[in-house]
XYZ file of C-alpha atoms in Angstrom:
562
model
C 39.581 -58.583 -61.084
C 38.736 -55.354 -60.464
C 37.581 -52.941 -57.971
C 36.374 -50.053 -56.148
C 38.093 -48.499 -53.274
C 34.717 -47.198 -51.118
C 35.798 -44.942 -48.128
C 33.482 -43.406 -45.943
C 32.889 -40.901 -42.329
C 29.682 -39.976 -40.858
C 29.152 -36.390 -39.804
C 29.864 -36.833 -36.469
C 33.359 -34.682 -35.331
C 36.370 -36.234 -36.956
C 38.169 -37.481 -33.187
C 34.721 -39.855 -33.033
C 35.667 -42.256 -36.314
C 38.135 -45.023 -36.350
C 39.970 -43.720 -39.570
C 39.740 -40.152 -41.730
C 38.245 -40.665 -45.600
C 41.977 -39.355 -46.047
C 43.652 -41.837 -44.009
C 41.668 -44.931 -44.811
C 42.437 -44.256 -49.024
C 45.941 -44.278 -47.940
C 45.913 -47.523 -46.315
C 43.502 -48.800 -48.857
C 46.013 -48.097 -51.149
C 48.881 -49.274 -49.510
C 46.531 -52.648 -49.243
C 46.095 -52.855 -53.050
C 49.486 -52.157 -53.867
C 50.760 -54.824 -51.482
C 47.825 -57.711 -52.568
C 48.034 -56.401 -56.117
C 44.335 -55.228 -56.907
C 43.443 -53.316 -59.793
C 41.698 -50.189 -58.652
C 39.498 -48.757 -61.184
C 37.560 -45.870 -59.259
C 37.685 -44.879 -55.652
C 34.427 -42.909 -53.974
C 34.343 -40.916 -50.848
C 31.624 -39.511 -48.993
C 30.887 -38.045 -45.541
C 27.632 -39.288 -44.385
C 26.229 -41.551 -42.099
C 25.044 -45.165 -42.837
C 22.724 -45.536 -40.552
C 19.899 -44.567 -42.973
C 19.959 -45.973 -46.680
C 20.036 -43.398 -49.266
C 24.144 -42.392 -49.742
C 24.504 -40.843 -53.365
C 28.334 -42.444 -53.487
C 27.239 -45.669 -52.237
C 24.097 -45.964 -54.792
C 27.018 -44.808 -57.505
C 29.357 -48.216 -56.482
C 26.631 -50.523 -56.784
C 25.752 -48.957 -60.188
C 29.302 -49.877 -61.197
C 29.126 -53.514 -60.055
C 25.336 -53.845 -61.502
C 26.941 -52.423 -64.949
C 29.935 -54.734 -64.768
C 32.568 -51.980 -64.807
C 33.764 -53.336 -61.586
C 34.065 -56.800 -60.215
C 34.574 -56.541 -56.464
C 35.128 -53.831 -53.619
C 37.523 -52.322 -51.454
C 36.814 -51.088 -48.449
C 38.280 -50.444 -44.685
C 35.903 -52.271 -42.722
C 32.094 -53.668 -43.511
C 31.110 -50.953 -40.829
C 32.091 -48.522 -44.454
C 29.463 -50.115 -46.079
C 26.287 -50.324 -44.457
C 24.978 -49.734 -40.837
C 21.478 -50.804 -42.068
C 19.506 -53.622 -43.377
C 18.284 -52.312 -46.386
C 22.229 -51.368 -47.355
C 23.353 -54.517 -46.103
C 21.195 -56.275 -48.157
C 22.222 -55.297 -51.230
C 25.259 -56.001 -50.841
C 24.458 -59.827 -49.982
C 22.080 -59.933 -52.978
C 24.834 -59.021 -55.386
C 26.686 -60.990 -53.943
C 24.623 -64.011 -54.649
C 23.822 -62.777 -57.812
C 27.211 -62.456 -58.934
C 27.891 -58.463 -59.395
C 29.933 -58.975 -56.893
C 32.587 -61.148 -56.779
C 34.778 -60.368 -54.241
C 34.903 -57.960 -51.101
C 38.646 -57.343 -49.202
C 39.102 -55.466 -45.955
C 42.833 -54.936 -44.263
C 40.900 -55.497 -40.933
C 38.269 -58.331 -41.803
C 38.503 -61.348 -43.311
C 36.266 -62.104 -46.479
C 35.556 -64.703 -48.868
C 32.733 -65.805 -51.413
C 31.262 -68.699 -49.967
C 27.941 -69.700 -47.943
C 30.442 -68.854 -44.970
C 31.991 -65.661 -45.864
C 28.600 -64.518 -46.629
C 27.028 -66.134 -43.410
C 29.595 -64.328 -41.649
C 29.528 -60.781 -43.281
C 25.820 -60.968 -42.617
C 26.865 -60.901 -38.748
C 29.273 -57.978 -39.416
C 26.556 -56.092 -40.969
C 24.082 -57.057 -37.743
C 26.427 -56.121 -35.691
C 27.173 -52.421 -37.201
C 23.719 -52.031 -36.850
C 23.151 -53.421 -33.352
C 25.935 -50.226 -32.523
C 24.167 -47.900 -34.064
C 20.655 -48.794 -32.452
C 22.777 -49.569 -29.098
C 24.341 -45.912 -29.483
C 21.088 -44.412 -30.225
C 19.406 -46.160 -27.188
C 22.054 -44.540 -24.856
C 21.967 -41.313 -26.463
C 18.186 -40.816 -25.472
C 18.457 -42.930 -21.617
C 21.202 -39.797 -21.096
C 18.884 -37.391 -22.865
C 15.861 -38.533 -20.654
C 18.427 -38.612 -17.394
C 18.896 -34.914 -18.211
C 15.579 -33.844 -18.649
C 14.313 -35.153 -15.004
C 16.843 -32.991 -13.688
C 16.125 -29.900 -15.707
C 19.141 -29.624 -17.867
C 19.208 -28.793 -21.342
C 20.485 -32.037 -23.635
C 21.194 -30.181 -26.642
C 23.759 -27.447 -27.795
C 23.404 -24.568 -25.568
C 21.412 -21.582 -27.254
C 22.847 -18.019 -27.770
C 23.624 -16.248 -24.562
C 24.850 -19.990 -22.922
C 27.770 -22.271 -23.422
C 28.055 -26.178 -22.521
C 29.767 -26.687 -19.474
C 31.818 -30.067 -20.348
C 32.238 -30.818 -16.941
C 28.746 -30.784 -15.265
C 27.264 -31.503 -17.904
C 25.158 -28.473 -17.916
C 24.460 -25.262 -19.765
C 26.338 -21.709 -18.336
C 25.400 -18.087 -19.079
C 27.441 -16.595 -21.809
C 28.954 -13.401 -19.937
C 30.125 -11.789 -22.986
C 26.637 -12.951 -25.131
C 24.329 -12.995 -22.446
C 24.208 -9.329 -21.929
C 23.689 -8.539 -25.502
C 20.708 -10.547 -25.802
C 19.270 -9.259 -23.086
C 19.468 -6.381 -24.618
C 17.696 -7.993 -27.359
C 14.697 -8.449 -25.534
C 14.756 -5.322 -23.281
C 14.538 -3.129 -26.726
C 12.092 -4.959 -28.453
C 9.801 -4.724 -25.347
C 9.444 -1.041 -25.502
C 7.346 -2.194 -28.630
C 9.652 0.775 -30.551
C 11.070 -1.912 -32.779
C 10.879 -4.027 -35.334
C 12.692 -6.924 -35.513
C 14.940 -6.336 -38.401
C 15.774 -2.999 -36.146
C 16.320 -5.250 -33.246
C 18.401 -7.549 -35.749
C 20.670 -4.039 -36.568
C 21.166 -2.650 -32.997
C 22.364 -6.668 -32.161
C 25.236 -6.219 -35.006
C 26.001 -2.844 -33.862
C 26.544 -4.261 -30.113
C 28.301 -7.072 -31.630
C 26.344 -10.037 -31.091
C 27.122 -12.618 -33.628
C 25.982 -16.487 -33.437
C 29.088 -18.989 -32.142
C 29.536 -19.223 -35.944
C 30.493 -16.046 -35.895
C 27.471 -14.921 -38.163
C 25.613 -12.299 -38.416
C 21.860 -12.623 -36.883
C 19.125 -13.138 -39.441
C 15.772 -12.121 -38.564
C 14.150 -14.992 -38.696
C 16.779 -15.967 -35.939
C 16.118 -12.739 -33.645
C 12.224 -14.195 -33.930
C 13.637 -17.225 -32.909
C 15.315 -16.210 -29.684
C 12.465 -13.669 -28.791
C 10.092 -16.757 -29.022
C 12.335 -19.391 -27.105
C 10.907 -19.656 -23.707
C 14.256 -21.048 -22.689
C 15.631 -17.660 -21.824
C 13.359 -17.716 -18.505
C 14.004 -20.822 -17.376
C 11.399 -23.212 -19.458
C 12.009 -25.677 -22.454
C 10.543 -27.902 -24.726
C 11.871 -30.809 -25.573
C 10.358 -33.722 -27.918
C 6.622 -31.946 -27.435
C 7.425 -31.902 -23.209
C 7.681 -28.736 -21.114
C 10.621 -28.892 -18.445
C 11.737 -26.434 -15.683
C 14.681 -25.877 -16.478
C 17.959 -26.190 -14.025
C 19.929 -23.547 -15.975
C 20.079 -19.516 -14.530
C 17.527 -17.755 -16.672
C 18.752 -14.898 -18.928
C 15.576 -12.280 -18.500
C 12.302 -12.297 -16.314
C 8.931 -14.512 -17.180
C 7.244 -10.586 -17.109
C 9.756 -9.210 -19.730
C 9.132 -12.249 -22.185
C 5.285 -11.847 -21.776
C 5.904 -8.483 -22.472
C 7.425 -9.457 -25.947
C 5.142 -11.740 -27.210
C 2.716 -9.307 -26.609
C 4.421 -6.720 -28.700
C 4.824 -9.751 -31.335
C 1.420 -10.198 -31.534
C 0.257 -6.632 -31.389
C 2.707 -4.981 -33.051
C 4.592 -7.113 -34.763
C 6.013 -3.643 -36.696
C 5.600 -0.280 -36.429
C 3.532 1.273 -38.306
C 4.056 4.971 -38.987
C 1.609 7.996 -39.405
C 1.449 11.634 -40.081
C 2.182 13.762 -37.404
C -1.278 15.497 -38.408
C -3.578 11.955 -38.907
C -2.376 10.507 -34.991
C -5.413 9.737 -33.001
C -4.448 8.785 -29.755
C -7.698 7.258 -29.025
C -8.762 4.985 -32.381
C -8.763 1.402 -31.128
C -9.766 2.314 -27.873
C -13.344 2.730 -28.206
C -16.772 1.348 -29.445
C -20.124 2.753 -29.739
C -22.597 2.626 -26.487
C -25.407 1.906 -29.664
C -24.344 -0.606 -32.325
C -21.431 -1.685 -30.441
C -18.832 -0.576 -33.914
C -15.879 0.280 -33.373
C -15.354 4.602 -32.817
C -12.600 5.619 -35.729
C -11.539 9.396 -36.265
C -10.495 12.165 -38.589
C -9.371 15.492 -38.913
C -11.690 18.521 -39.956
C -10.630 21.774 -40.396
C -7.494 21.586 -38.279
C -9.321 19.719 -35.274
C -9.315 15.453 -34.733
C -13.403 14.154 -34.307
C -14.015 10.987 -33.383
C -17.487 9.103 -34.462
C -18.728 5.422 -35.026
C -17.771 3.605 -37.987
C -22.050 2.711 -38.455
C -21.014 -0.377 -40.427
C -23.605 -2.542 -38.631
C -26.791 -0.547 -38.524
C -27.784 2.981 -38.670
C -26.606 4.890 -35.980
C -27.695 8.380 -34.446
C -24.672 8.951 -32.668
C -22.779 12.207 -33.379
C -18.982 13.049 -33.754
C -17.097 13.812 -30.478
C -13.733 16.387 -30.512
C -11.071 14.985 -29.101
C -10.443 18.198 -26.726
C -14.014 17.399 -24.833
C -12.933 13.262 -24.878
C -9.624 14.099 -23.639
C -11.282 16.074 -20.532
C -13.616 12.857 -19.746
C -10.339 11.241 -19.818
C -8.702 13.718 -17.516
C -11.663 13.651 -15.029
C -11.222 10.052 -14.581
C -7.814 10.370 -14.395
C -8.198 12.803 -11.322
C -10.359 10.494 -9.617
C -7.406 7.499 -9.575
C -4.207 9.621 -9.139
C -2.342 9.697 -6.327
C 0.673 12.355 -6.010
C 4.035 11.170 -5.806
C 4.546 12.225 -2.388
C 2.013 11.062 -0.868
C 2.446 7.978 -2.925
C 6.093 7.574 -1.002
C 4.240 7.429 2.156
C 2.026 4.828 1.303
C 4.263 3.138 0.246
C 5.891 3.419 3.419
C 3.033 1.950 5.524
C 3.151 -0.978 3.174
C 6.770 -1.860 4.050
C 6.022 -1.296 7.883
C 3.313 -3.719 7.069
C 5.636 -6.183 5.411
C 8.082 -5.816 7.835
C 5.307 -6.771 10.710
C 3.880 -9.756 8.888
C 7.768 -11.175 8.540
C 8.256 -11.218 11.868
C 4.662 -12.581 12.457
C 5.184 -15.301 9.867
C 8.665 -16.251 11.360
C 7.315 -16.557 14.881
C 3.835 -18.751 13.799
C 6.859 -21.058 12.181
C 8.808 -21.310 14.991
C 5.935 -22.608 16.891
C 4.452 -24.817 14.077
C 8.192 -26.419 14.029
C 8.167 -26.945 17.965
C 4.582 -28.275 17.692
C 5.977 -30.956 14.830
C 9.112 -31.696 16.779
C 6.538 -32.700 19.572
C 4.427 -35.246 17.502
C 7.550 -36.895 16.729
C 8.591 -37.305 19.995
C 4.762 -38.925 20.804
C 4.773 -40.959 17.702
C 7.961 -42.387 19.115
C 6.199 -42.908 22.653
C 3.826 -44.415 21.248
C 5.504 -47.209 19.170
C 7.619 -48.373 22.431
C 4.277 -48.211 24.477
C 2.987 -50.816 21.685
C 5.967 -52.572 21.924
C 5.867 -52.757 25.795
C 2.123 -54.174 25.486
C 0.682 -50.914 26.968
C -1.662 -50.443 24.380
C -3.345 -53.076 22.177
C -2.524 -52.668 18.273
C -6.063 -51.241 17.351
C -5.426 -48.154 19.820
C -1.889 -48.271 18.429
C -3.227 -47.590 14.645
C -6.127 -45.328 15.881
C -3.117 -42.715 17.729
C -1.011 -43.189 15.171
C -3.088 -42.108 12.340
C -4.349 -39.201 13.982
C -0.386 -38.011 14.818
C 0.226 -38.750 11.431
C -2.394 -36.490 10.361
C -1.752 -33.592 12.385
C 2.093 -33.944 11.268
C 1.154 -33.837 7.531
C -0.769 -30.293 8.272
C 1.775 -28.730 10.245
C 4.283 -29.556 7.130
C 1.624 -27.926 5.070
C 1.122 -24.885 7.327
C 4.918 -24.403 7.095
C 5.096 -25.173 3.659
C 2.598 -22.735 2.981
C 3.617 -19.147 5.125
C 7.356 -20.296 3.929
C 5.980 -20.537 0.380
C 3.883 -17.372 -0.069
C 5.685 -15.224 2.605
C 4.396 -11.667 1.850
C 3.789 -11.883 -1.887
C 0.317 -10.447 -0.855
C 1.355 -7.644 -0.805
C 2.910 -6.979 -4.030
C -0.147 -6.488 -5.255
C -1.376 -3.689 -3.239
C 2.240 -1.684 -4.197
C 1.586 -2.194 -7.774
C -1.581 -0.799 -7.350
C -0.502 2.588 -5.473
C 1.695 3.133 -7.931
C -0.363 2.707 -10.640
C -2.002 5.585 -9.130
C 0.687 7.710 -8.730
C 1.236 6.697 -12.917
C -2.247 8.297 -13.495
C -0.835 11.453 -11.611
C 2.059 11.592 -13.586
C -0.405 11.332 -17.509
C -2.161 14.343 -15.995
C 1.285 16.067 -15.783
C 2.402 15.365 -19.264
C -0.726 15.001 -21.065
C 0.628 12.173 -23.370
C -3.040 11.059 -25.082
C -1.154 7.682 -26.081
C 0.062 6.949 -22.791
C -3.491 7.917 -21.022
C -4.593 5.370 -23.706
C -2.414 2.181 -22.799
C -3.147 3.171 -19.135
C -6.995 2.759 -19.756
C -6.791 -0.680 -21.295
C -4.720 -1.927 -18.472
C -7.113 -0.726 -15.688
C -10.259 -1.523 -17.263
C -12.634 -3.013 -20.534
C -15.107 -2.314 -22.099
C -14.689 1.401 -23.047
C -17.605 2.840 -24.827
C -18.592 6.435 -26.168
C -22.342 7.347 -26.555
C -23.694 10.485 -26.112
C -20.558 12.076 -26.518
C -20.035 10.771 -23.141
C -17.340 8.121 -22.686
C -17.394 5.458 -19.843
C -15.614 1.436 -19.560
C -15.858 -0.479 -16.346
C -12.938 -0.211 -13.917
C -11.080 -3.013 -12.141
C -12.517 -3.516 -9.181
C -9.904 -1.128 -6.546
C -10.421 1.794 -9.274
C -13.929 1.433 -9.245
C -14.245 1.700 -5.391
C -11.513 4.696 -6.016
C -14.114 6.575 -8.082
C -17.612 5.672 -6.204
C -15.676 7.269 -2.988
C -13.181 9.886 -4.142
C -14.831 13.240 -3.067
C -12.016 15.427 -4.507
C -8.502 14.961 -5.835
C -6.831 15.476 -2.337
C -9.792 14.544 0.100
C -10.858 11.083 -0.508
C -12.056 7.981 0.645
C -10.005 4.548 0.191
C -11.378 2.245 1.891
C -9.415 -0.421 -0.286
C -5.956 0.644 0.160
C -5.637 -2.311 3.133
C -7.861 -4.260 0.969
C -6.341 -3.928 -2.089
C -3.928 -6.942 -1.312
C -7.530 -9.007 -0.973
C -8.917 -7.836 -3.978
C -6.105 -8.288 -6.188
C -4.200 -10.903 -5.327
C -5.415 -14.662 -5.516
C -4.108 -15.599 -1.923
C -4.187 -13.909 1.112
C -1.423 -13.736 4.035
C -2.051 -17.969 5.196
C -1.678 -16.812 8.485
C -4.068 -13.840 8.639
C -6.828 -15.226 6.814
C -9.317 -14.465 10.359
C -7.748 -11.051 10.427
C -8.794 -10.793 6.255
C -12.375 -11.657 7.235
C -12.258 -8.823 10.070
C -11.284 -6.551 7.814
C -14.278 -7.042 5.583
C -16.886 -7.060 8.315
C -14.406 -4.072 9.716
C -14.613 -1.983 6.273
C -11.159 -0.049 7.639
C -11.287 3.342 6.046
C -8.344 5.656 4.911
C -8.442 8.978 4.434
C -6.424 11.440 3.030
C -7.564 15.096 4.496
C -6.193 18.313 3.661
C -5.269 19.807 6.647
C -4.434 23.657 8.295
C -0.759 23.096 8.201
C -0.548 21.217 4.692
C 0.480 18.094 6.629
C -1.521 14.845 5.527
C -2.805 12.652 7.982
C -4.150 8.663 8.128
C -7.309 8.352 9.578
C -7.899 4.133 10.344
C -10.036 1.793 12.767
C -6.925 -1.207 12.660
C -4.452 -0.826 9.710
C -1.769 -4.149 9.600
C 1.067 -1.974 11.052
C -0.769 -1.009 14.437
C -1.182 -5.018 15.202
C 0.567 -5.633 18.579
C 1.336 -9.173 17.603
C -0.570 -12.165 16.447
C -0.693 -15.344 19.161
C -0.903 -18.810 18.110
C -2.281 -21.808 20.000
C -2.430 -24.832 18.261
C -4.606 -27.403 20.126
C -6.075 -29.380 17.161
C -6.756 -26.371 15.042
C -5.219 -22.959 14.908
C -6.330 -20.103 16.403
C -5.373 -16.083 15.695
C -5.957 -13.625 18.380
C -5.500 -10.152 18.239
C -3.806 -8.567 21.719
C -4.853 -5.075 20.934
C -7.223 -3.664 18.043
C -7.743 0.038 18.737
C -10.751 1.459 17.296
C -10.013 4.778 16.185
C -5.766 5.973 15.439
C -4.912 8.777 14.150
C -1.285 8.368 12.361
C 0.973 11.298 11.393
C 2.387 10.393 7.839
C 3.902 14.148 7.480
């Protein structure tokens, strides 16, 4: 009789299988040697049998179908098939009679209704592993994923820690691609550039490969790197440290989706203002050339016939300018503004941690009547309607004092962010009028505003809302108005202070005014009814509700900032 030594390993790492393809052909061998088989072929592959489809396998039963074989060797029915479909065909042939025999060193075998009967459970029970090891394999998977970790192998920048379990920044990689994505931000490069600088630095993937592109894309795009992931189609926060800032990925998709490369001009055909603009008349888009040494700007007209003229770019770039002037702030008075807003920070710390102090003492006291008033239930005092009545409204007021807390604790004096973002912005605008960079003035325009139009040779766009109080009120570039600088935190940020939100409607009945006066000895001085900073304190009383007082609002101060 003859037959076919079949040996086989999954792809799984080598320390997971019971026997090597090179191990189990020697004892296969050994085997036919000692029970004296003929051996007329012997196959190898490394795949898994948990799906049908093996080329070797679909090869042996060729040979038995053909008759150039008679039976088959093998280490273990586990070799041949973890699947129905696999284990099958075996069975068929061997009621058909291809097959005539099957030996194993580790399994008895023989060709009868209770050989088969019994290989048939060998083959269900290879496949009940397989589906059992898959089961657990996703229960740990989902166990991970409820607490944030990352099941998978770590990506670039992160290794697998073996003994929690979790994923750990790469020192040596981390750095690099952070690098990654702090050069492609500045929207100078593309990404095969961003691909070269990584292989200068001497990044290379834990294959020790050189980055493709395509990869690059791939980690630029992998939201992982701030502390998200998807798995199967499911968003997860993840547990791991993130590698770079939510703000500095934004900032990269954006230049993949703008500029996904960089597209190069003449020094002679840049016009710093193209893309900017559309007409104030057929609502085109304003393009631009150069004539006779000078750049003119003019409506593309390819909607309707338009009467609007060509503009120069010198009288555009003075509109641009005059705006300019009306938003910048210089950098040293900038510092002092600044200033103020830290002495305001400061203030509403201190403010916050006192209102939770109290709001803590205040809870600590509804526990102590809650427990009163179970033993005065107990004790008979009061009847068990008056008991639930209490009870629920205790219950009640505990549940918004844990919110109140929760909430100043929360938001602390992330206000205020806004409103330095905002200065500075202005002190930016100072800064374009220094160096006159028409690109720059141009990304600074779409960021503070829309809707840009030219007609009349005139150009105009609507303002965010602090700019465009900025320029109704600005008199002159170093006497002005700004009667948003307190408010600036209201109008730009979603939330205001939870714990000043009466002093936030005072200010808008208030209308607190700032303003910056040139005065005989150069000094500059802050003119307000109640800025935050000159706030003696802020006195809770919670009695059902909470109430703010103010100890002392003084109606007119004059502060030194010089």
């Amino acid at each position: 009789m003859k037959y076919i030594i079949y040996a086989r390993k999954s792809t799984e790492s080598e320390e997971r299988q019971v026997r090597s393809i090179e191990s189990q052909i020697s004892e296969l061998r050994e085997f036919a040697a000692k029970e004296k088989l003929e051996i007329v072929a012997s196959l190898c592959e490394a795949q898994t049998a948990k799906e049908p489809g093996r080329m070797k396998f679909a090869e042996m039963l060729s040979f038995l179908e053909l008759g150039k074989a008679d039976g088959i060797l093998s280490w273990n029915p586990d070799r041949l098939a973890r699947n129905s479909i696999d284990g099958g065909q075996i069975i068929y042939l061997l009621d058909t009679g291809k097959i005539k025999d099957l030996k194993f060193p580790t399994h008895w075998f023989e060709n009868t209704p209770q050989g088969k009967f019994m290989l048939n459970i060998a083959f269900g029970q290879s496949k009940y592993y397989v589906d059992n090891l898959s089961e657990n394999i996703k229960r740990g998977h989902r166990a991970k994923l409820r607490k944030g970790i990352w099941p998978s192998f770590a990506p670039l920048g992160y290794l697998n820690n073996h003994k929690t379990r979790d994923v750990d920044m790469d020192l040596e990689k981390a750095p690099l691609v952070r690098k990654g994505f702090e050069l492609y931000a500045t929207g100078k490069y593309t990404l095969k550039q961003i691909a070269r600088a990584l292989k200068d630095l001497g990044l290379r993937s834990y294959k020790g490969n050189v980055l493709a592109v395509s990869c690059v894309q791939r980690i630029l795009k992998s939201t992982f790197y701030y502390g998200i992931f998807e798995f199967n189609g499911e968003t997860y926060q993840g547990s791991h440290e993130p590698l770079i800032s939510k703000k500095l990925f934004d900032k990269c998709q954006e230049v993949m989706k703008d500029r996904g490369h960089i597209k190069t001009r003449k020094a002679e055909h840049t016009f710093p203002f193209r893309g900017l603009l559309t007409c104030g008349e057929c609502k085109c888009m304003i393009t631009a050339e150069t004539q006779k040494g000078h750049n003119y700007y003019r409506c593309t007209k390819k909607r309707e016939m338009c009467s609007q003229k060509y503009v120069r770019e010198e009288l555009l770039t003075e509109q641009v300018k005059s705006f300019l002037q009306k938003v910048s702030l210089p950098s040293q008075d900038t510092e002092k503004v600044l200033s103020e807003l830290d002495k305001d920070e400061q203030k509403a710390k201190e403010d916050s941690k006192v209102i939770v102090q109290n709001l803590k003492s205040e809870l600590a006291d509804v526990e102590v009547r809650l427990d009163k008033l179970l033993s005065a239930y107990l004790d008979e005092i009061i009847s068990a309607e008056e008991y639930t009545a209490q009870k629920q409204k205790m219950l009640d007021q505990r549940v918004e004092q844990k919110e109140k807390i929760h909430e100043i604790e929360d938001k602390g004096v992330s206000w205020l962010e806004p409103a330095r973002a905002w200065v500075k912005s202005l002190n930016q605008a100072d800064k374009l009028l220094e160096s006159g960079d028409k690109s720059e003035m141009t990304t600074f325009l779409k960021q503070i505003g829309s809707n840009h139009i030219l007609i009349d040779k005139s150009f105009s766009f609507s303002p965010k809302k602090p700019f465009q109080i900025l320029c109704e009120r600005r008199v002159s570039r170093r006497e002005v108005e700004l009667s948003f600088l307190q408010n600036a935190a209201l109008s730009l940020s979603a939330t205001p202070p939870p714990f000043r939100r009466d002093y936030c409607l005072y200010l808008k009945f208030l209308r607190i005014r700032l303003k910056f006066r040139q005065t005989g000895n150069k000094s500059l001085r802050l003119a307000t009814p109640a800025p935050l900073h000159f706030l003696n304190g802020i006195v809770p009383k919670i009695s059902g509700r909470t109430e703010v007082m103010f100890s002392r609002i003084p109606s007119v101060c004059d502060h030194q900032l010089s």
